[in-house]
Amino acid sequence: MTAAIASRPAPGQTAADLVTIDNIRAAAARIAPYAIRTPLIESPRLNDWLGFRLLVKAECLQHTGSFKLRGALNTIMSLDDSVTDVVAYSSGNHAQAVARAASLRGMRAVIVMPEDAPAMKIEGTKSYGAEVVTYDRYNESREEIGGTIATERGADLIAPFEDVRVMCGQGTIGLEIAEQCAEMNIQPDHVISCCGGGGLIAGVSVATRALLPNAKIWAAEPADFDDTIRSLASGQIERVDPSHRSICDAVVTPAPGEMTFSINRTTLSGGFGVSDDLVLRVMATAFKHLKIVVEPGGAVALAAALDGRLPTGTNCAVAVVSGGNVDEEMFSRALAAGPLV
Amino acid sequence: MTAAIASRPAPGQTAADLVTIDNIRAAAARIAPYAIRTPLIESPRLNDWLGFRLLVKAECLQHTGSFKLRGALNTIMSLDDSVTDVVAYSSGNHAQAVARAASLRGMRAVIVMPEDAPAMKIEGTKSYGAEVVTYDRYNESREEIGGTIATERGADLIAPFEDVRVMCGQGTIGLEIAEQCAEMNIQPDHVISCCGGGGLIAGVSVATRALLPNAKIWAAEPADFDDTIRSLASGQIERVDPSHRSICDAVVTPAPGEMTFSINRTTLSGGFGVSDDLVLRVMATAFKHLKIVVEPGGAVALAAALDGRLPTGTNCAVAVVSGGNVDEEMFSRALAAGPLV
């Protein structure tokens, strides 16, 4: 088993010292037996309509239905053999990912989930053998609840994004994008990823900057959860109005992480906010043209790309579709909204 | 441009003399620049539930939304440069595939489609630049209409399955399954594919017999369109009662082809008939666990696998999901029917 690796920088270090292309490559080797190399897919009809080539990194096809498995695996597979219990808090995708990764390693997992998380995400988390504890997303602190459980049980707490092991795991998506573009002899102008707490795009942007230095990297967020976009503009961490709501449950975090933002402020070119109505139509567009099941939060990067937000003159862009864990009811709403084209 | 190749056996030859692993390899080289190598996907939760490992060849992710692009490309890319027009008849997937392949070669295409074909398939065919002529599926002969148009325009008629070029193109799926299983160090016990006229499974079974000689190959059909299953049992071509109906529009052919059956009778171990109700629930199961959009006809092989039809003692099976071209309305019916697990 791989030796334990640090979850956060030591004094005198920054997150950027640990979220490196070398550590992302190490993560790729660590997770390879358990995660799949998701395909980069496209639709000639969508490309014709857009006027540029759009490649979709389909992380909805990842085991557990989202990219989160990568960070969970990188963390759990690097823990010491003495660790028997892990704890995580999550709206649902990190939950399922930690539950699955823990079961692969024979560890017990407790997952703290909002009581209004999609039913299928709670069911999925339980199906991987984890114990689920629910909380009130708007009035309780998941960090506190998770921390208390971790202390009580002597468990390792796996944060959803403020953990360099998690960021390096998510960064393997950027590594694969670069490899797959090289195989297809493509030089993308832009890479767009959704952004909740910023762990996915931190890892992806580090890998992209190293391997596709000419590509710009953009964050996509729900318009009412544009904390990273505003933070990039102001240069400091900005928070979301706690009264805001969105159907994009996977990415409705209140603020960027300190570690993730310390990276993203140096690697991103900016971001795009997209409406929930657009997200539903983009889910229907992916249904029709790409034949993949995309959840609301997983659709925001694709929404920005399809809505013409990229700079004019774009020849090729890559959009990360981060997950597909969506209830039948929400997906039916998307089908009723109808595709953009 | 590749020299023209035969569409059917010369006197003294059989279809099996032309649908060979060597010609399937040649097809793979011919179509590689235009088709994608679809992934072999799986769900750990489905595997646990089934008690064996089920790999899904996701041809719904193929360009034009179905495997049919492979046979159309192999045919059209092998035509002489003097050919300017092609004609095809199809319920919708072969239609879109021929339209797309013709547009890539700069040829004109006329497609004869049933007037009750799914709207999205007619729209898709037109979107690739083809002219669409509709007919009454139950009272007119598409072969006659297609033949008349071909004669009038001096066009090359591309049959949906009774054409060795088409069968070799579809066989590239079997080639890829064998390659992908080798990469994953897997020896599947069974390969299941849907069966309409039998062109897909003829090509797949020839490739599978050559490269995975220990795997049995099974046909899956709608229960009321079990012409190949009954033909395999009786040893001669059996027809479907013309009063029968099914939601599986992609595979509701009246009888096996003579050429396809001459191959399939030697390569298949048998078949499984599945109900439309089961198909809807399997589409919802693929939505929930595999995150892919599957059309009714594309779900029949997966349905047979999930419904426990394979012999006991199965360790690993591969099911071909042949397409994902389904209207919002039909998909909503599947979501309402709900997943099997």
XYZ file of C-alpha atoms in Angstrom:
682
model
C 0.000 0.000 0.000
C 1.216 3.500 -0.835
C 2.596 5.526 2.051
C 0.370 8.194 3.594
C 0.475 11.583 1.860
C -0.360 15.007 3.244
C -3.888 16.394 3.121
C -2.731 20.017 3.457
C 0.481 22.034 3.183
C 3.014 21.991 5.991
C 4.059 25.374 7.449
C 5.986 27.268 4.788
C 4.301 25.357 1.974
C 1.361 26.391 -0.198
C -1.344 24.197 -1.709
C 0.283 24.817 -5.083
C 3.437 23.123 -3.797
C 1.434 19.913 -3.362
C -1.107 20.067 -6.182
C 1.480 19.524 -8.906
C 1.521 17.668 -12.185
C 3.842 15.081 -10.606
C 1.441 14.449 -7.731
C -1.460 14.294 -10.191
C 0.449 11.670 -12.167
C 1.019 9.749 -8.930
C -2.713 9.986 -8.232
C -3.463 8.624 -11.701
C -1.324 5.566 -11.014
C -2.940 5.097 -7.583
C -6.537 5.187 -8.829
C -6.045 3.397 -12.157
C -7.158 -0.055 -10.923
C -10.474 1.305 -9.575
C -11.546 4.248 -11.734
C -12.252 4.332 -15.427
C -10.702 6.534 -18.073
C -13.862 8.275 -19.181
C -14.280 9.001 -22.890
C -14.045 12.385 -24.562
C -17.219 12.478 -26.643
C -18.685 14.876 -29.187
C -21.600 15.313 -31.566
C -20.991 16.383 -35.167
C -24.431 18.041 -35.135
C -23.630 20.074 -32.019
C -20.265 21.031 -33.494
C -21.928 22.241 -36.704
C -24.457 24.231 -34.710
C -21.831 25.779 -32.426
C -19.321 26.598 -35.138
C -16.485 25.040 -33.162
C -15.490 21.582 -31.984
C -16.773 20.778 -28.506
C -15.379 17.754 -26.690
C -17.153 16.551 -23.578
C -15.249 14.768 -20.816
C -18.043 12.455 -19.693
C -17.404 11.949 -15.986
C -21.047 10.921 -15.598
C -19.763 7.595 -16.930
C -17.306 7.308 -14.020
C -18.117 4.657 -11.411
C -20.495 6.088 -8.772
C -21.737 8.476 -11.480
C -19.368 11.376 -10.890
C -15.741 12.543 -10.944
C -15.675 12.530 -7.140
C -14.545 8.908 -7.122
C -11.100 10.044 -8.264
C -10.359 12.271 -5.276
C -11.878 9.791 -2.836
C -9.815 6.956 -4.253
C -6.594 8.953 -4.254
C -7.147 9.798 -0.601
C -8.351 6.445 0.689
C -5.837 4.366 -1.253
C -3.042 6.480 0.259
C -4.151 6.081 3.897
C -2.130 4.018 6.349
C -3.324 0.464 6.905
C -4.057 1.433 10.515
C -7.000 3.602 9.427
C -10.288 1.707 9.765
C -12.891 4.511 9.581
C -13.452 7.500 7.333
C -15.952 10.363 7.552
C -17.084 12.739 4.833
C -19.702 15.438 4.360
C -21.232 15.900 0.942
C -24.350 16.797 -1.003
C -24.161 13.401 -2.603
C -21.431 12.766 -5.142
C -18.449 12.936 -2.782
C -20.632 10.880 -0.413
C -21.054 8.031 -2.873
C -17.426 8.279 -3.918
C -16.060 8.015 -0.364
C -18.513 5.205 0.416
C -17.380 3.264 -2.647
C -13.657 3.898 -2.147
C -13.910 2.933 1.540
C -15.700 -0.307 0.666
C -12.958 -1.150 -1.848
C -10.395 -0.700 0.939
C -12.514 -2.540 3.547
C -12.982 0.586 5.702
C -16.125 1.784 7.497
C -17.562 5.091 6.253
C -19.939 7.598 7.848
C -21.303 10.224 5.470
C -22.945 13.483 6.570
C -25.506 14.498 3.921
C -28.062 17.326 3.667
C -31.561 16.062 4.400
C -32.728 17.524 1.057
C -30.085 15.736 -1.004
C -31.516 13.900 -4.034
C -33.015 10.591 -2.869
C -30.953 8.634 -5.377
C -27.717 10.045 -3.936
C -28.660 9.016 -0.386
C -29.739 5.592 -1.659
C -26.517 5.252 -3.636
C -24.364 6.132 -0.643
C -26.099 3.524 1.496
C -25.821 0.960 -1.294
C -22.021 1.145 -1.044
C -22.261 0.182 2.617
C -21.856 3.590 4.280
C -23.756 4.891 7.300
C -25.622 8.128 6.414
C -26.228 10.965 8.909
C -28.442 13.799 7.628
C -28.372 17.511 8.548
C -30.128 20.786 7.670
C -28.110 22.286 4.794
C -29.167 25.869 5.562
C -29.005 25.948 9.379
C -26.344 23.459 10.464
C -22.608 23.221 9.787
C -21.593 20.035 8.037
C -17.960 20.711 8.871
C -18.786 20.714 12.595
C -20.929 17.586 12.429
C -18.295 15.749 10.388
C -15.501 16.905 12.691
C -17.357 15.722 15.787
C -17.994 12.287 14.318
C -14.369 12.029 13.193
C -13.145 12.817 16.707
C -15.598 10.426 18.365
C -14.681 7.516 16.099
C -11.007 8.263 15.518
C -11.835 8.436 11.833
C -10.033 10.164 8.970
C -12.112 13.134 7.741
C -12.085 13.454 3.956
C -13.095 16.985 2.985
C -14.831 17.375 -0.384
C -12.350 19.910 -1.789
C -10.068 21.447 0.862
C -7.648 18.522 0.700
C -4.682 18.300 -1.656
C -5.139 14.525 -1.982
C -8.652 15.151 -3.268
C -7.525 17.935 -5.605
C -4.773 15.744 -7.072
C -7.297 12.953 -7.629
C -9.679 15.270 -9.477
C -6.699 16.575 -11.464
C -6.391 13.201 -13.169
C -9.280 14.395 -15.347
C -7.035 17.147 -16.715
C -4.279 14.621 -17.295
C -6.640 12.401 -19.269
C -8.006 15.333 -21.271
C -4.475 16.247 -22.308
C -3.651 12.632 -23.198
C -6.874 12.173 -25.148
C -6.385 15.458 -27.021
C -2.867 14.349 -27.927
C -4.204 11.019 -29.208
C -6.700 12.923 -31.378
C -4.043 15.444 -32.430
C -6.118 18.318 -31.018
C -5.020 21.546 -29.342
C -8.042 22.894 -27.446
C -8.298 26.644 -26.993
C -10.395 26.364 -23.840
C -11.199 23.963 -21.015
C -14.376 24.636 -19.004
C -15.259 22.928 -15.761
C -17.997 23.416 -13.209
C -16.950 24.875 -9.899
C -18.488 24.307 -6.483
C -15.804 24.494 -3.806
C -13.190 24.535 -6.551
C -11.378 21.232 -5.997
C -12.161 19.780 -9.400
C -11.135 22.845 -11.345
C -8.040 23.358 -9.188
C -6.746 19.904 -10.089
C -7.862 20.126 -13.714
C -6.353 23.583 -14.179
C -2.972 22.555 -12.755
C -2.814 19.580 -15.116
C -4.043 21.641 -18.054
C -1.550 24.448 -17.473
C 1.255 21.898 -17.392
C 0.221 19.854 -20.421
C -1.875 22.184 -22.596
C -0.200 25.519 -21.889
C -2.050 27.328 -24.696
C -5.515 26.480 -23.367
C -7.429 28.939 -21.206
C -9.333 27.476 -18.253
C -12.777 28.732 -17.218
C -15.068 28.080 -14.280
C -18.801 27.584 -14.778
C -21.205 28.125 -11.880
C -24.932 28.516 -11.292
C -25.636 32.240 -11.746
C -26.772 32.609 -8.126
C -23.776 30.644 -6.808
C -21.079 32.607 -8.636
C -18.770 32.880 -5.618
C -15.652 31.808 -7.513
C -16.399 34.120 -10.462
C -16.792 37.079 -8.081
C -13.785 36.006 -6.038
C -11.635 35.883 -9.183
C -12.804 39.405 -10.038
C -12.221 40.879 -6.572
C -9.094 38.905 -5.750
C -10.486 37.715 -2.418
C -12.924 35.047 -1.261
C -16.531 36.138 -1.835
C -19.525 34.316 -0.377
C -22.968 33.393 -1.728
C -26.092 35.017 -0.278
C -27.415 32.239 2.002
C -30.975 32.827 0.729
C -30.028 31.660 -2.782
C -31.258 28.316 -4.152
C -30.457 26.294 -7.277
C -31.332 22.894 -8.741
C -27.580 22.341 -9.240
C -27.192 20.550 -5.902
C -23.702 19.256 -6.640
C -22.151 22.724 -6.891
C -24.091 24.947 -4.467
C -21.231 25.616 -2.034
C -21.285 28.880 -0.046
C -17.746 30.031 -0.901
C -14.508 28.889 -2.532
C -12.088 26.993 -0.322
C -8.974 28.805 0.846
C -6.659 26.217 -0.660
C -8.656 25.766 -3.846
C -8.930 29.523 -4.396
C -5.208 30.022 -3.780
C -4.664 27.796 -6.821
C -7.613 28.865 -8.966
C -6.775 32.562 -8.714
C -3.527 31.818 -10.532
C -4.755 29.272 -13.077
C -8.199 30.427 -14.256
C -9.016 33.003 -16.921
C -12.465 33.736 -15.473
C -15.881 32.170 -15.283
C -19.467 32.061 -16.515
C -22.702 31.990 -14.517
C -25.593 29.998 -15.974
C -29.289 29.922 -15.062
C -31.191 26.871 -13.846
C -33.510 27.166 -16.862
C -30.544 26.955 -19.219
C -29.169 23.993 -17.271
C -32.403 22.032 -17.787
C -32.340 22.668 -21.529
C -28.677 21.661 -21.679
C -29.489 18.376 -19.918
C -32.086 17.768 -22.650
C -29.517 18.718 -25.299
C -27.034 16.199 -23.887
C -29.826 13.593 -23.849
C -30.604 14.230 -27.499
C -27.174 14.705 -29.030
C -24.651 13.081 -26.704
C -26.795 10.241 -25.276
C -25.490 10.777 -21.767
C -27.365 11.370 -18.522
C -26.200 14.634 -16.950
C -27.233 15.978 -13.552
C -27.954 19.711 -13.114
C -24.636 20.560 -11.449
C -22.835 18.418 -14.007
C -24.311 20.433 -16.868
C -23.098 23.942 -16.020
C -19.825 23.804 -17.973
C -21.602 22.363 -20.997
C -24.252 25.079 -20.582
C -21.639 27.826 -20.735
C -20.121 26.276 -23.865
C -23.476 25.799 -25.620
C -24.695 29.269 -24.637
C -21.951 31.000 -26.591
C -19.974 32.291 -23.615
C -16.556 31.385 -24.980
C -14.520 34.057 -26.776
C -15.123 34.445 -30.513
C -12.553 32.678 -32.627
C -12.741 29.456 -30.613
C -11.794 26.411 -32.688
C -11.961 23.716 -30.058
C -13.086 23.549 -26.446
C -13.331 20.827 -23.814
C -16.192 20.865 -21.291
C -16.143 18.630 -18.223
C -19.526 17.016 -17.510
C -18.904 16.178 -13.891
C -21.747 13.812 -13.002
C -24.996 12.098 -13.875
C -26.666 11.418 -10.541
C -30.114 12.831 -11.161
C -33.538 11.641 -10.054
C -36.143 10.569 -12.621
C -38.314 13.554 -11.623
C -35.636 16.169 -12.298
C -34.644 14.495 -15.540
C -38.269 14.513 -16.686
C -38.309 18.269 -16.003
C -35.283 18.629 -18.265
C -36.905 16.564 -21.029
C -40.007 18.756 -20.780
C -37.859 21.907 -21.041
C -36.515 20.558 -24.325
C -33.143 20.728 -26.083
C -31.495 23.933 -27.329
C -31.188 22.418 -30.810
C -9.748 6.062 -51.904
C -10.168 2.339 -51.216
C -11.121 0.211 -54.214
C -14.763 -0.881 -54.476
C -15.618 -4.068 -52.580
C -18.443 -6.520 -53.172
C -21.831 -6.085 -51.525
C -22.749 -9.770 -51.889
C -21.075 -13.074 -52.714
C -20.156 -13.928 -56.290
C -21.509 -17.223 -57.705
C -19.851 -20.077 -55.831
C -19.177 -17.918 -52.795
C -21.136 -17.661 -49.548
C -21.641 -14.623 -47.316
C -19.315 -16.299 -44.808
C -16.536 -16.172 -47.414
C -16.759 -12.371 -47.339
C -17.733 -11.603 -43.743
C -14.358 -12.645 -42.329
C -12.161 -11.373 -39.535
C -9.734 -10.053 -42.157
C -12.454 -8.054 -43.898
C -13.709 -6.807 -40.536
C -10.173 -5.623 -39.743
C -10.098 -3.864 -43.118
C -13.418 -2.229 -42.259
C -12.013 -1.054 -38.928
C -9.131 0.679 -40.733
C -11.538 2.204 -43.265
C -13.924 3.701 -40.705
C -11.383 4.704 -38.044
C -11.117 8.377 -39.079
C -14.902 8.889 -38.861
C -16.283 6.592 -36.163
C -15.429 6.454 -32.495
C -14.208 3.499 -30.472
C -17.098 3.362 -28.023
C -16.296 2.537 -24.404
C -17.064 -0.715 -22.615
C -18.781 0.490 -19.454
C -20.078 -1.170 -16.307
C -21.655 -0.426 -12.953
C -20.260 -2.013 -9.780
C -23.770 -1.840 -8.289
C -25.323 -3.672 -11.230
C -22.546 -6.262 -11.117
C -23.173 -6.863 -7.404
C -26.898 -7.200 -8.031
C -26.447 -9.556 -10.983
C -23.791 -11.727 -9.409
C -21.594 -11.503 -12.489
C -19.629 -8.843 -14.315
C -21.628 -7.172 -17.069
C -19.825 -4.998 -19.590
C -21.873 -2.784 -21.867
C -20.614 -1.831 -25.317
C -22.179 1.623 -25.477
C -22.890 2.157 -29.165
C -25.421 4.815 -28.199
C -22.304 6.993 -27.827
C -21.378 6.385 -31.481
C -21.779 9.365 -33.818
C -25.384 9.526 -35.156
C -26.420 7.729 -31.945
C -26.150 4.144 -33.117
C -23.824 1.394 -34.383
C -25.269 1.783 -37.877
C -22.671 4.419 -38.714
C -20.050 1.677 -38.909
C -21.697 -0.310 -41.706
C -22.688 2.840 -43.588
C -19.150 4.195 -43.399
C -17.552 0.926 -44.468
C -19.833 0.836 -47.489
C -19.701 4.464 -48.546
C -15.961 4.890 -47.977
C -15.356 1.884 -50.253
C -17.474 3.145 -53.171
C -15.845 4.264 -56.420
C -15.314 7.984 -56.821
C -17.785 7.865 -59.745
C -20.719 7.252 -57.348
C -22.531 10.507 -56.576
C -25.837 9.256 -55.092
C -26.830 6.672 -52.519
C -30.240 5.376 -51.435
C -31.192 3.533 -48.267
C -34.345 2.350 -46.509
C -34.407 2.317 -42.745
C -36.548 2.798 -39.655
C -34.155 5.529 -38.603
C -30.703 4.505 -37.421
C -29.369 3.206 -40.729
C -31.046 6.283 -42.243
C -29.063 8.718 -40.123
C -25.898 6.670 -40.567
C -26.098 6.630 -44.383
C -27.010 10.329 -44.426
C -23.986 11.175 -42.261
C -21.560 8.913 -44.122
C -22.751 10.267 -47.496
C -22.284 13.850 -46.319
C -18.732 13.030 -45.194
C -18.020 11.720 -48.713
C -19.841 14.584 -50.434
C -22.530 12.315 -51.910
C -26.273 12.937 -52.192
C -28.492 10.612 -50.145
C -32.182 9.706 -50.412
C -33.558 7.794 -47.435
C -36.841 5.839 -47.466
C -38.300 5.879 -43.940
C -41.545 4.594 -42.403
C -44.000 7.438 -41.828
C -44.304 6.346 -38.170
C -40.556 6.440 -37.504
C -39.620 8.414 -34.357
C -39.702 12.124 -35.178
C -36.164 12.604 -33.901
C -34.855 9.988 -36.336
C -36.509 11.708 -39.312
C -35.232 15.085 -38.081
C -31.749 13.647 -37.565
C -31.646 12.172 -41.056
C -32.628 15.504 -42.606
C -30.088 17.323 -40.423
C -27.271 15.391 -42.117
C -28.442 16.745 -45.466
C -30.387 13.747 -46.800
C -33.700 13.816 -48.681
C -36.338 11.763 -46.816
C -39.153 9.833 -48.560
C -41.724 8.258 -46.230
C -43.792 5.087 -46.727
C -46.385 2.974 -44.909
C -44.390 0.392 -42.928
C -47.214 -2.151 -42.837
C -48.620 -1.896 -46.378
C -45.768 -0.859 -48.683
C -42.439 -2.491 -49.549
C -39.454 -0.357 -48.678
C -37.243 -2.583 -50.799
C -39.363 -1.802 -53.878
C -39.494 1.926 -53.209
C -35.749 2.061 -52.551
C -35.000 -0.021 -55.639
C -37.120 2.224 -57.863
C -35.398 5.382 -56.619
C -31.979 3.769 -57.031
C -32.753 2.873 -60.653
C -34.200 6.302 -61.443
C -31.207 8.161 -60.046
C -28.453 5.699 -60.865
C -27.757 5.564 -57.152
C -26.020 2.895 -55.072
C -28.595 1.145 -52.840
C -27.231 0.448 -49.359
C -29.329 -2.255 -47.711
C -29.557 -2.136 -43.902
C -28.248 -5.675 -43.340
C -28.216 -7.813 -46.501
C -24.858 -6.424 -47.605
C -21.495 -7.885 -46.643
C -19.934 -4.395 -46.530
C -22.505 -3.417 -43.931
C -22.016 -6.635 -41.946
C -18.222 -6.179 -41.925
C -18.665 -2.602 -40.695
C -20.914 -3.710 -37.834
C -18.410 -6.474 -37.063
C -15.891 -3.848 -35.973
C -17.884 -3.752 -32.718
C -16.888 -7.365 -32.075
C -13.279 -6.527 -32.895
C -13.316 -3.676 -30.381
C -14.997 -5.807 -27.713
C -12.241 -8.385 -28.072
C -9.523 -5.717 -27.952
C -11.067 -3.992 -24.943
C -11.508 -7.281 -23.086
C -7.860 -8.085 -23.763
C -6.818 -4.673 -22.415
C -8.834 -5.381 -19.249
C -7.533 -8.959 -19.086
C -11.087 -10.326 -19.249
C -12.405 -13.490 -20.884
C -16.172 -13.039 -21.273
C -18.339 -16.154 -21.206
C -21.079 -14.583 -23.292
C -21.699 -11.804 -25.796
C -25.308 -10.685 -26.310
C -26.479 -8.431 -29.107
C -29.856 -7.299 -30.307
C -31.034 -8.708 -33.588
C -33.310 -7.111 -36.170
C -32.366 -8.275 -39.649
C -29.227 -9.820 -38.175
C -26.452 -7.748 -39.734
C -25.045 -6.454 -36.458
C -24.917 -9.839 -34.771
C -23.579 -11.524 -37.926
C -20.567 -9.201 -37.957
C -20.130 -9.259 -34.183
C -20.396 -13.031 -34.005
C -17.806 -13.598 -36.743
C -15.343 -11.320 -34.950
C -16.134 -12.856 -31.570
C -15.723 -16.424 -32.795
C -12.341 -15.509 -34.237
C -10.991 -13.555 -31.281
C -12.892 -14.829 -28.224
C -13.424 -18.470 -29.191
C -14.636 -19.470 -25.714
C -17.489 -16.938 -25.642
C -21.014 -17.969 -26.607
C -22.968 -15.461 -28.702
C -26.680 -14.850 -28.153
C -29.346 -12.869 -30.013
C -31.858 -10.726 -28.126
C -35.149 -9.753 -29.770
C -38.492 -8.262 -28.787
C -40.637 -11.231 -27.724
C -43.135 -10.637 -30.551
C -40.356 -10.187 -33.124
C -38.449 -13.386 -32.337
C -37.927 -14.383 -35.959
C -34.228 -15.124 -35.575
C -34.762 -17.112 -32.356
C -37.398 -19.261 -34.062
C -35.314 -19.499 -37.231
C -32.343 -20.764 -35.224
C -34.598 -23.383 -33.629
C -36.191 -24.584 -36.864
C -33.105 -24.238 -39.046
C -34.950 -22.187 -41.666
C -36.069 -18.587 -42.036
C -39.208 -17.899 -39.976
C -41.282 -14.728 -40.294
C -43.015 -12.451 -37.811
C -46.822 -12.233 -37.753
C -47.425 -8.910 -39.582
C -50.024 -7.891 -36.962
C -47.330 -7.699 -34.252
C -46.192 -4.347 -32.847
C -43.371 -3.292 -30.503
C -41.873 -0.069 -29.171
C -38.454 -1.402 -30.262
C -38.629 0.331 -33.656
C -34.959 -0.252 -34.471
C -35.283 -4.050 -34.494
C -38.814 -4.812 -35.729
C -37.829 -6.493 -39.010
C -40.201 -9.100 -40.472
C -37.634 -11.874 -40.961
C -33.895 -12.582 -40.854
C -31.977 -11.844 -44.034
C -30.841 -14.788 -46.151
C -27.196 -13.783 -45.954
C -27.285 -12.769 -42.303
C -29.076 -15.984 -41.299
C -26.631 -18.110 -43.288
C -23.940 -16.746 -40.957
C -25.929 -16.511 -37.732
C -27.130 -20.127 -37.909
C -23.492 -21.207 -37.611
C -22.248 -18.655 -35.056
C -25.059 -18.166 -32.500
C -25.870 -20.314 -29.479
C -29.519 -19.169 -29.368
C -31.531 -16.171 -28.345
C -33.814 -14.507 -25.816
C -37.126 -12.709 -26.369
C -37.884 -9.748 -24.101
C -41.117 -7.849 -23.484
C -41.647 -4.150 -24.170
C -42.437 -3.635 -20.472
C -39.072 -5.093 -19.501
C -37.345 -2.951 -22.126
C -38.765 0.238 -20.587
C -37.547 -0.753 -17.123
C -34.120 -1.604 -18.519
C -33.903 1.838 -20.157
C -34.584 3.321 -16.709
C -31.972 1.001 -15.190
C -29.375 2.179 -17.716
C -30.360 5.786 -16.927
C -29.852 5.209 -13.212
C -26.766 3.008 -13.109
C -24.917 3.489 -16.407
C -25.833 7.129 -17.156
C -26.440 6.407 -20.816
C -29.467 7.121 -22.988
C -30.693 3.878 -24.553
C -33.478 3.544 -27.103
C -35.983 0.667 -26.841
C -34.439 -1.466 -29.580
C -30.999 -0.731 -28.170
C -31.971 -2.096 -24.769
C -33.023 -5.647 -25.670
C -29.608 -7.273 -25.178
C -29.136 -5.481 -21.864
C -32.667 -6.567 -20.928
C -31.859 -10.220 -21.539
C -28.699 -9.911 -19.427
C -30.421 -8.089 -16.553
C -33.413 -10.446 -16.627
C -31.286 -13.459 -15.747
C -31.529 -15.214 -19.104
C -27.870 -16.175 -19.309
C -26.822 -19.667 -18.200
C -26.006 -20.113 -14.507
C -22.311 -20.001 -13.755
C -21.726 -16.890 -15.852
C -18.733 -14.889 -14.643
C -18.624 -12.165 -17.259
C -20.852 -11.121 -20.130
C -20.798 -8.350 -22.721
C -24.060 -6.778 -23.892
C -24.173 -4.519 -26.946
C -26.354 -1.426 -26.424
C -26.894 -0.610 -30.058
C -28.371 2.896 -29.998
C -29.759 5.844 -28.095
C -32.064 7.592 -30.566
C -35.204 7.907 -28.481
C -37.785 10.702 -28.268
C -38.339 12.581 -25.005
C -41.838 11.099 -24.755
C -40.707 7.479 -24.929
C -37.849 8.138 -22.512
C -40.266 9.702 -20.048
C -42.344 6.497 -20.266
C -39.233 4.537 -19.352
C -38.454 6.813 -16.400
C -42.026 6.387 -15.179
C -41.744 2.593 -15.466
C -38.738 2.788 -13.138
C -35.468 0.856 -12.846
C -35.201 -2.843 -12.021
C -32.874 -2.042 -9.119
